[in-house]
PDB file of C-alpha atoms and ligand atoms in Angstrom:
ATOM      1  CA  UNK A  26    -170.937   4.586 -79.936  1.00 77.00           C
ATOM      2  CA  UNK A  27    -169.164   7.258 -81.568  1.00 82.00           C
ATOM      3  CA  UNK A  28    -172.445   9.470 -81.744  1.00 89.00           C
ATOM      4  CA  UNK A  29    -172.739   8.826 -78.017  1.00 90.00           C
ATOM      5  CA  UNK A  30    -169.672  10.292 -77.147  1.00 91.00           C
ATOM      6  CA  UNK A  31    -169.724  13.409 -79.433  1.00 92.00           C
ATOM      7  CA  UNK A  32    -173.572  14.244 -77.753  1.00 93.00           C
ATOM      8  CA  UNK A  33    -171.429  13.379 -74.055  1.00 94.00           C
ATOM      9  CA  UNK A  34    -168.617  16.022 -75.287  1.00 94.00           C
ATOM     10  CA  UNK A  35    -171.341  18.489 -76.877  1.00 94.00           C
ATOM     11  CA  UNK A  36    -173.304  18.414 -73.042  1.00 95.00           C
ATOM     12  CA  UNK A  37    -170.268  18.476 -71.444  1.00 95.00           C
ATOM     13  CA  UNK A  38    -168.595  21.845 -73.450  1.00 95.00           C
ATOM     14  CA  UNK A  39    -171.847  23.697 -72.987  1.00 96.00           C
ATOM     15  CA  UNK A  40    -172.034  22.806 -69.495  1.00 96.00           C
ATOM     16  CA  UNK A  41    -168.508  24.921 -68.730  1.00 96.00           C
ATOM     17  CA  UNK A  42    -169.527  27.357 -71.414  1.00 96.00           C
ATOM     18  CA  UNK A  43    -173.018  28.020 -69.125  1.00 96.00           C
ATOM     19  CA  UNK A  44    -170.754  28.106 -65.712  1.00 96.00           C
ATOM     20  CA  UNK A  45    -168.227  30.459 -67.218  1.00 95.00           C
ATOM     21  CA  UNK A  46    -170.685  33.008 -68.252  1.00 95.00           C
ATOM     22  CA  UNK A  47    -172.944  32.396 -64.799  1.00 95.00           C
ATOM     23  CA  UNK A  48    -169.603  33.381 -62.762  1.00 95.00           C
ATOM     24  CA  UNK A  49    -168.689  36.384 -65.412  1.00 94.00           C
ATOM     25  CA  UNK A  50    -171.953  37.290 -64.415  1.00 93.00           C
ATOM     26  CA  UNK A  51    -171.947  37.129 -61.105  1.00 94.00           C
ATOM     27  CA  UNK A  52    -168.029  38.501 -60.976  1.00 91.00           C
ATOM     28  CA  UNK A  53    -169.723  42.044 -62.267  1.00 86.00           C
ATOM     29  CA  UNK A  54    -172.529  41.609 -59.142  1.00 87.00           C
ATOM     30  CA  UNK A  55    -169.796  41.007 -56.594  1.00 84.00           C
ATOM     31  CA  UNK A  56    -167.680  43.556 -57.411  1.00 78.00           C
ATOM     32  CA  UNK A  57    -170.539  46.158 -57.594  1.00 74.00           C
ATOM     33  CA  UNK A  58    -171.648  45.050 -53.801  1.00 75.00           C
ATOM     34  CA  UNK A  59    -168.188  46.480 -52.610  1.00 67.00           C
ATOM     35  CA  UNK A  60    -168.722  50.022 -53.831  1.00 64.00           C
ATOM     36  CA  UNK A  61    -170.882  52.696 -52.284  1.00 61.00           C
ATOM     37  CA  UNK A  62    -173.696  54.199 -54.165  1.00 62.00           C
ATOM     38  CA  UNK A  63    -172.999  57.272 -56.278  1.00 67.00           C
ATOM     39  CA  UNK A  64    -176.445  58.337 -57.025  1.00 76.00           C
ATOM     40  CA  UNK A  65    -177.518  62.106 -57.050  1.00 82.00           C
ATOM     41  CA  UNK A  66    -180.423  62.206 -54.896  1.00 85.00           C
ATOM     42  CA  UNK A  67    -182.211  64.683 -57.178  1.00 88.00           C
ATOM     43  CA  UNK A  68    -183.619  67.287 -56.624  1.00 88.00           C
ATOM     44  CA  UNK A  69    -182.395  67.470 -52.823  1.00 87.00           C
ATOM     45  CA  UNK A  70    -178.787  66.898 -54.773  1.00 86.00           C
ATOM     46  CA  UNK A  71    -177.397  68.764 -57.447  1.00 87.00           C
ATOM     47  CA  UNK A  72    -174.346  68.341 -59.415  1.00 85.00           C
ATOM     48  CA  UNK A  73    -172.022  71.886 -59.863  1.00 84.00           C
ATOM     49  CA  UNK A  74    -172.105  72.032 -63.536  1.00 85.00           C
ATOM     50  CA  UNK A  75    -168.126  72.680 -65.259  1.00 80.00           C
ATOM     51  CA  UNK A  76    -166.462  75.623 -65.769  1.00 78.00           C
ATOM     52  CA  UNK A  77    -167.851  75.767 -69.410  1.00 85.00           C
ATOM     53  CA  UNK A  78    -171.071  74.599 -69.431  1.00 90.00           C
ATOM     54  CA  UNK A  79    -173.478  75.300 -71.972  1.00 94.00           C
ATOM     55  CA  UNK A  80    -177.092  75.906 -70.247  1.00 94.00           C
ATOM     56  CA  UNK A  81    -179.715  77.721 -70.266  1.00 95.00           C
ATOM     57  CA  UNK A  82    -179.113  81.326 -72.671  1.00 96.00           C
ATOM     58  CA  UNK A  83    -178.944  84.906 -70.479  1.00 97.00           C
ATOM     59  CA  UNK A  84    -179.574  88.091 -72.735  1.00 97.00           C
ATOM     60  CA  UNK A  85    -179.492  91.440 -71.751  1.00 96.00           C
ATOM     61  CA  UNK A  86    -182.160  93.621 -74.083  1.00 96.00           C
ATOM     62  CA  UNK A  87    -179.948  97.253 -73.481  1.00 95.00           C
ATOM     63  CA  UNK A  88    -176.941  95.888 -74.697  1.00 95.00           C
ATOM     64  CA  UNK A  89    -178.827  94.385 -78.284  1.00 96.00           C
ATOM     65  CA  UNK A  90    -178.092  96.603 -81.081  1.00 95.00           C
ATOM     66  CA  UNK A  91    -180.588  94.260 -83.038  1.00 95.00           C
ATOM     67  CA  UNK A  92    -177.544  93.117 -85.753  1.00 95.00           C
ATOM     68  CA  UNK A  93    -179.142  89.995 -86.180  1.00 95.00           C
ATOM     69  CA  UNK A  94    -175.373  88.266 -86.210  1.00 97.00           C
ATOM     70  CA  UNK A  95    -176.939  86.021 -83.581  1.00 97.00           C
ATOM     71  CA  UNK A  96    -179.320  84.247 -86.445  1.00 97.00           C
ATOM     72  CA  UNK A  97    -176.901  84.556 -89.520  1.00 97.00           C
ATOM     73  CA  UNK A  98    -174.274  82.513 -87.287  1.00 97.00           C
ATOM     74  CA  UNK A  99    -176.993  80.153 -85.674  1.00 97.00           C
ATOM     75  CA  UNK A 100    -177.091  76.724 -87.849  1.00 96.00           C
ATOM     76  CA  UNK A 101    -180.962  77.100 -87.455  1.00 95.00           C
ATOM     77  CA  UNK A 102    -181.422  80.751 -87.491  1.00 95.00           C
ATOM     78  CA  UNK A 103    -183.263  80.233 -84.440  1.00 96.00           C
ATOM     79  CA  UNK A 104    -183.392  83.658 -82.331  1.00 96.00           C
ATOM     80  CA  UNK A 105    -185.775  86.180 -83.382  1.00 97.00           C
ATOM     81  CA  UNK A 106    -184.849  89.581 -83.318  1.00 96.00           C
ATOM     82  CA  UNK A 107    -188.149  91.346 -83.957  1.00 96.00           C
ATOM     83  CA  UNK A 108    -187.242  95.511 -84.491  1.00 95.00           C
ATOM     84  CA  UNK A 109    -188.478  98.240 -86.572  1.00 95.00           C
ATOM     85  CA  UNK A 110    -186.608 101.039 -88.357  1.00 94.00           C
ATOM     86  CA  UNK A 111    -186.993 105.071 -86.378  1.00 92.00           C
ATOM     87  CA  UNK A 112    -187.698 106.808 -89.556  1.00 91.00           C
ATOM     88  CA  UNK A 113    -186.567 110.074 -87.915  1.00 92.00           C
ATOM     89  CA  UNK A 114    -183.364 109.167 -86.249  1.00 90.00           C
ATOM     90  CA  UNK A 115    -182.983 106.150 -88.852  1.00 90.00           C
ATOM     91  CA  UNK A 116    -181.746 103.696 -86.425  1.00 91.00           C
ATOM     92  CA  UNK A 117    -183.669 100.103 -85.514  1.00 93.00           C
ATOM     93  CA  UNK A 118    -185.813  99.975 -82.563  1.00 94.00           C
ATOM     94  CA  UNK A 119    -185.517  96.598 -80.739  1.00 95.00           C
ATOM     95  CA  UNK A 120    -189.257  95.192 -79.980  1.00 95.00           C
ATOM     96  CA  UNK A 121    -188.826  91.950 -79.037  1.00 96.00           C
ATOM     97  CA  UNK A 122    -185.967  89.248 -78.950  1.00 97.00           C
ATOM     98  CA  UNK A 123    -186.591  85.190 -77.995  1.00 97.00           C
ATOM     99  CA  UNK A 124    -184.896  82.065 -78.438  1.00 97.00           C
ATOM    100  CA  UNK A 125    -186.764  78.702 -78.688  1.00 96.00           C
ATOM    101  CA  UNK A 126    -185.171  76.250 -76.101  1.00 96.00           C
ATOM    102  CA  UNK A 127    -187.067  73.558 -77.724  1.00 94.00           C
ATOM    103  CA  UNK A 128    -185.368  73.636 -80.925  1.00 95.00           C
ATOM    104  CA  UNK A 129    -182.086  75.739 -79.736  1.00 96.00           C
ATOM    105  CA  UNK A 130    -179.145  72.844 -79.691  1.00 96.00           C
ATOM    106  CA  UNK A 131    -176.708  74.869 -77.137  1.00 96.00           C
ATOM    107  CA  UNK A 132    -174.229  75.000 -79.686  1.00 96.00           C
ATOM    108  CA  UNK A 133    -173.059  78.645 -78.196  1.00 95.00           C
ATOM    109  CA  UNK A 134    -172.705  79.842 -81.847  1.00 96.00           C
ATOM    110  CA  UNK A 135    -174.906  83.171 -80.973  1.00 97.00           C
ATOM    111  CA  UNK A 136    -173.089  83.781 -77.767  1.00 97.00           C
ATOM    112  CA  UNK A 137    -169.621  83.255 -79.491  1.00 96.00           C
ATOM    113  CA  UNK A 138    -170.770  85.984 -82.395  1.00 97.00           C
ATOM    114  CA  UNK A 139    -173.049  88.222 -80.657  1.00 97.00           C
ATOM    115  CA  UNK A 140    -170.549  91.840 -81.134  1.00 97.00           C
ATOM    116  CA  UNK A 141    -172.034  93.726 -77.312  1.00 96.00           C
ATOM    117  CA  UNK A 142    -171.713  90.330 -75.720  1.00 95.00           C
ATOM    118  CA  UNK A 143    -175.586  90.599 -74.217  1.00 96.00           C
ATOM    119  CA  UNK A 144    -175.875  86.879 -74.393  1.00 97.00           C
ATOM    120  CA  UNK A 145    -173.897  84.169 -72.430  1.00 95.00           C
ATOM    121  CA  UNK A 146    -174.529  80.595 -71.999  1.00 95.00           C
ATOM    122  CA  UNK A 147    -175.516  79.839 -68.259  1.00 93.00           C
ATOM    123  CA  UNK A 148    -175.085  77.038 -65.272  1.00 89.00           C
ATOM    124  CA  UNK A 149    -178.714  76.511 -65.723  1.00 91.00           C
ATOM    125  CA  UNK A 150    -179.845  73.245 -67.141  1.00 89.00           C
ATOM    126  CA  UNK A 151    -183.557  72.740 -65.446  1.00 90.00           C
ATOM    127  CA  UNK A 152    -185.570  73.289 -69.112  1.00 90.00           C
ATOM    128  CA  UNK A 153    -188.350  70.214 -68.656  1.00 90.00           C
ATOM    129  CA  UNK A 154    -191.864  71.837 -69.332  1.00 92.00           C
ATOM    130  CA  UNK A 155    -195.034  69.990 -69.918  1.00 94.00           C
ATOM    131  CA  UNK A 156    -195.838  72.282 -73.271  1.00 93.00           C
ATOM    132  CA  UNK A 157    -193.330  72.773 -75.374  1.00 91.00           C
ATOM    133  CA  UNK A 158    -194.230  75.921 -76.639  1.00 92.00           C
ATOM    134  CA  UNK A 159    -193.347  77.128 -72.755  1.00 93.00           C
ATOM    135  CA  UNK A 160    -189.729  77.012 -73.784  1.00 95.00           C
ATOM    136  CA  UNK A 161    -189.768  79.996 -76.391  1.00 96.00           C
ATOM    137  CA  UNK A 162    -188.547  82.574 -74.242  1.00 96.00           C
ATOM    138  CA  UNK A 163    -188.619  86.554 -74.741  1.00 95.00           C
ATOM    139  CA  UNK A 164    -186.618  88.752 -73.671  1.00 95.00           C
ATOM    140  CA  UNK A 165    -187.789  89.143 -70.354  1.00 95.00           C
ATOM    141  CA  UNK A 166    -187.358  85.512 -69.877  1.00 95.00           C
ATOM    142  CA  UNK A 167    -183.866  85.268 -71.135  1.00 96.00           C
ATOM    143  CA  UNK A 168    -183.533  88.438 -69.305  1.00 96.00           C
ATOM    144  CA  UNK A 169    -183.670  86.315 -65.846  1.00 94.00           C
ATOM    145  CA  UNK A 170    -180.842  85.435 -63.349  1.00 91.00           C
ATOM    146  CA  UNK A 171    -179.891  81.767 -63.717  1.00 88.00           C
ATOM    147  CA  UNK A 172    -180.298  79.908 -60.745  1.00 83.00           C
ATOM    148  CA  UNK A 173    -177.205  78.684 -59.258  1.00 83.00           C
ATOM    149  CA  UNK A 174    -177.161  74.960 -57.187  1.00 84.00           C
ATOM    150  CA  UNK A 175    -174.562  76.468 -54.725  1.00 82.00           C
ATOM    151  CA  UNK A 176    -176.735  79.505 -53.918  1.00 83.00           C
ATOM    152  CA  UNK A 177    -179.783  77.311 -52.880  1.00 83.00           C
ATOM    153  CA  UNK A 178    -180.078  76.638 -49.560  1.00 84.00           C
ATOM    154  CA  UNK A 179    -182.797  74.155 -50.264  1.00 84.00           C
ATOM    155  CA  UNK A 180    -180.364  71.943 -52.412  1.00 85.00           C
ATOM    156  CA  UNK A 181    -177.361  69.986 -51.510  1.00 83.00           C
ATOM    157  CA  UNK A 182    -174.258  70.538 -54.254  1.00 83.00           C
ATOM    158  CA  UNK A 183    -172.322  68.238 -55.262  1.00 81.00           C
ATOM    159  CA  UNK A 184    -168.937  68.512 -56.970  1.00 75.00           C
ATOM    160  CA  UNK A 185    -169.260  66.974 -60.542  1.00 71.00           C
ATOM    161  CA  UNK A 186    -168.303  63.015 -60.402  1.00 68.00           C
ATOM    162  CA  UNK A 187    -165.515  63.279 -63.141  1.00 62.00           C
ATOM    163  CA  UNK A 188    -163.757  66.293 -61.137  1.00 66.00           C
ATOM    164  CA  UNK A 189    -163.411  64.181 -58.076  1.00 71.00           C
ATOM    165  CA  UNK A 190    -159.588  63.546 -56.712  1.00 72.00           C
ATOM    166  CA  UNK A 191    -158.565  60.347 -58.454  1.00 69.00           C
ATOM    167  CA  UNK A 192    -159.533  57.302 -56.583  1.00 71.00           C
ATOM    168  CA  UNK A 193    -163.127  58.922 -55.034  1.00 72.00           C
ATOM    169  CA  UNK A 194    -166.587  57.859 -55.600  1.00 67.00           C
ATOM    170  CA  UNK A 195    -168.167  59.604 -53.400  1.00 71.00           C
ATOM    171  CA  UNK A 196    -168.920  62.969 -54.328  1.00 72.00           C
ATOM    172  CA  UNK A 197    -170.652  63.836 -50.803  1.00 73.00           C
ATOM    173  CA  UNK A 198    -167.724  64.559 -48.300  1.00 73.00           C
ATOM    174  CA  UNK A 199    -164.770  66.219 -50.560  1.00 72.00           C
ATOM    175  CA  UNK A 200    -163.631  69.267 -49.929  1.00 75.00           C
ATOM    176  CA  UNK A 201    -163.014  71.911 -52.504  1.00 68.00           C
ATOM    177  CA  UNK A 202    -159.573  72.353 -51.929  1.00 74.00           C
ATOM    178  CA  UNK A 203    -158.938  68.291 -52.016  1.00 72.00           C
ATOM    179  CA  UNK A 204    -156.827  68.342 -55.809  1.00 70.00           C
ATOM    180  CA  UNK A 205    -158.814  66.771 -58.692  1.00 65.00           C
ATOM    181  CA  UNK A 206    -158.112  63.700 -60.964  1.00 63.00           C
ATOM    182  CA  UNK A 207    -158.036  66.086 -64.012  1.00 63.00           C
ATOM    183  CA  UNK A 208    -156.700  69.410 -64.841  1.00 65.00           C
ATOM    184  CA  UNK A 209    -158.721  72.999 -64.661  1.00 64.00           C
ATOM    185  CA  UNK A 210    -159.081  74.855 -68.051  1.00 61.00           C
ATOM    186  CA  UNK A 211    -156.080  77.357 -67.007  1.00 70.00           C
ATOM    187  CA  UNK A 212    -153.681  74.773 -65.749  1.00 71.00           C
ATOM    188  CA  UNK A 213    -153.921  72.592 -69.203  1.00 70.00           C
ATOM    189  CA  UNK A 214    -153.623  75.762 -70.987  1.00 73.00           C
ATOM    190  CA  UNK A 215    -149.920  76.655 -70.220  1.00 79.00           C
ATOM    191  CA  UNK A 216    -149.384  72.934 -71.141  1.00 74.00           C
ATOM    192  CA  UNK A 217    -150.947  73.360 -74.394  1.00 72.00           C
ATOM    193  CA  UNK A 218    -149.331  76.509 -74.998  1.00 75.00           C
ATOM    194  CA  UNK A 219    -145.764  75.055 -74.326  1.00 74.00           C
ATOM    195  CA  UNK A 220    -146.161  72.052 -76.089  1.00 65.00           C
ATOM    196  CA  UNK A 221    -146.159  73.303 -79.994  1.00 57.00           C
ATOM    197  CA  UNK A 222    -143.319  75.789 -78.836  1.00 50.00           C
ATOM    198  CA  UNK A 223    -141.102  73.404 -78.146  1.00 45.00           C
ATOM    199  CA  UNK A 224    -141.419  71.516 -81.471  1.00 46.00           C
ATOM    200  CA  UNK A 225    -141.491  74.360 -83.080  1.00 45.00           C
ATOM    201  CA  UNK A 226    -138.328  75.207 -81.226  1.00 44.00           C
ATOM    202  CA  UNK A 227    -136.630  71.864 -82.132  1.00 42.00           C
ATOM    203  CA  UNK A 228    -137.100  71.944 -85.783  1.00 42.00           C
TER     204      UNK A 228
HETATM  205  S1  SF4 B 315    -175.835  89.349 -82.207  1.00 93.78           S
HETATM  206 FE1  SF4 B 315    -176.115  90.225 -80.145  1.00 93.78          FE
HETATM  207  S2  SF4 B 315    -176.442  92.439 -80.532  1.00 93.78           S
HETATM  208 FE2  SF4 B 315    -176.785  91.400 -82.480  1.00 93.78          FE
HETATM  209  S3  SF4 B 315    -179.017  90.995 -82.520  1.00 93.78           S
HETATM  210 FE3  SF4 B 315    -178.035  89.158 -81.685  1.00 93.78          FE
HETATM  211  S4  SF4 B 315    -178.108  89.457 -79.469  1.00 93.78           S
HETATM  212 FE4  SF4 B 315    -178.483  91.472 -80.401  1.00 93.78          FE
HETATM  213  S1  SF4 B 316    -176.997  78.227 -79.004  1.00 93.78           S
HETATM  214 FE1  SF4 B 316    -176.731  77.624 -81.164  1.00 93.78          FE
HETATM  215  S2  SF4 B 316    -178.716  76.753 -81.763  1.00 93.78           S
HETATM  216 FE2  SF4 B 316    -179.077  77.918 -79.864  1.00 93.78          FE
HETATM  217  S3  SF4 B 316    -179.712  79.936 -80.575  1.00 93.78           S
HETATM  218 FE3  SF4 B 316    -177.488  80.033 -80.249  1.00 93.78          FE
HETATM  219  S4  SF4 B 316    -176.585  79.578 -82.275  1.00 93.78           S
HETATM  220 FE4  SF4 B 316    -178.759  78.924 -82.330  1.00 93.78          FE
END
């Protein structure tokens, strides 16, 4: 009898256990069905990249001094600065310069170092190639314009999803002067600025 009863108790706990995770379950489904979509209908769509992204490397090859602080600060010593000495007027002569974007991790070491500032990290982050080897670029390559998704008139831009006002999901229909949910780099940095002051100031 007793045996009965714990198998009756047994059935009966998983039973509730089984409906409670069925309607967790379907809680998350129903709630999803009330939201609109927020997919980026790439490549029609693009999202604006931030303020400081890190894409795609641009290097200007008259501003290169060939230093070479660019691989002595990289963690991989990845750019190649390829340059022979003038004999005459005993000063390098830059031949070449590339960067592997199949190896390079974005890290903006280089561009942070560089002492002409010919290289800066770009909006462009549109790298896939079928060959890898396609991604070493030369100077003439790194040399190129980025392309910019508000300047193409074939693509639709959309502002980034976590710089949408607070409360919006749908990145299609906000205007640019609608405020944001977060701050911009130059309004946190007064806040930053003021807030070590002040303790400073109170001790
Ligand atoms: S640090 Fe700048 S100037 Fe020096 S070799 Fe690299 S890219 Fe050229
Ligand atoms: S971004 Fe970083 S990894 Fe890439 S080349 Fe510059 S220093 Fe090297």
């Amino acid at each position: 009898m007793l045996s009965f009863l714990k198998k009756v108790a047994d059935y009966t706990r998983e039973a509730v256990d089984a409906a409670k995770y069925l309607t967790q379950g379907l809680a998350v489904t129903f709630d999803h069905m009330g939201r609109r979509p927020i997919t980026v209908q790439y490549p029609y769509e693009k999202l604006i990249p931030s303020e400081r992204y890190r894409g795609r490397i641009h290097y200007e090859f008259d501003k290169c001094i060939a230093c070479e602080v660019c691989v002595r600060v990289c963690p991989i010593n990845l750019p190649v600065v390829d340059w022979v000495m003038n004999k005459e007027t005993k000063k390098k002569e830059l031949r070449n310069y590339s960067i592997d974007f199949g190896v390079c991790i974005f890290c903006g070491n280089c561009v942070e170092y560089c002492p002409t500032n010919c290289l800066s990290m770009t909006e462009e982050y549109e790298l896939a190639a079928f060959d890898r080897h396609s991604l070493n670029f030369d100077n003439v390559a790194l040399g190129r314009l980025p392309t910019s998704v508000t300047t193409d008139p074939s693509v639709q831009p959309l502002r980034e999803l976590a710089y949408l006002p607070a409360g919006t999901m749908d990145p299609h229909d906000v205007s640019p002067t609608k405020p944001r949910a977060g701050k911009l780099p130059h309004e946190m940095l007064p806040l930053i600025q003021n807030k070590p002051n002040s303790e400073s100031q109170t001790k």
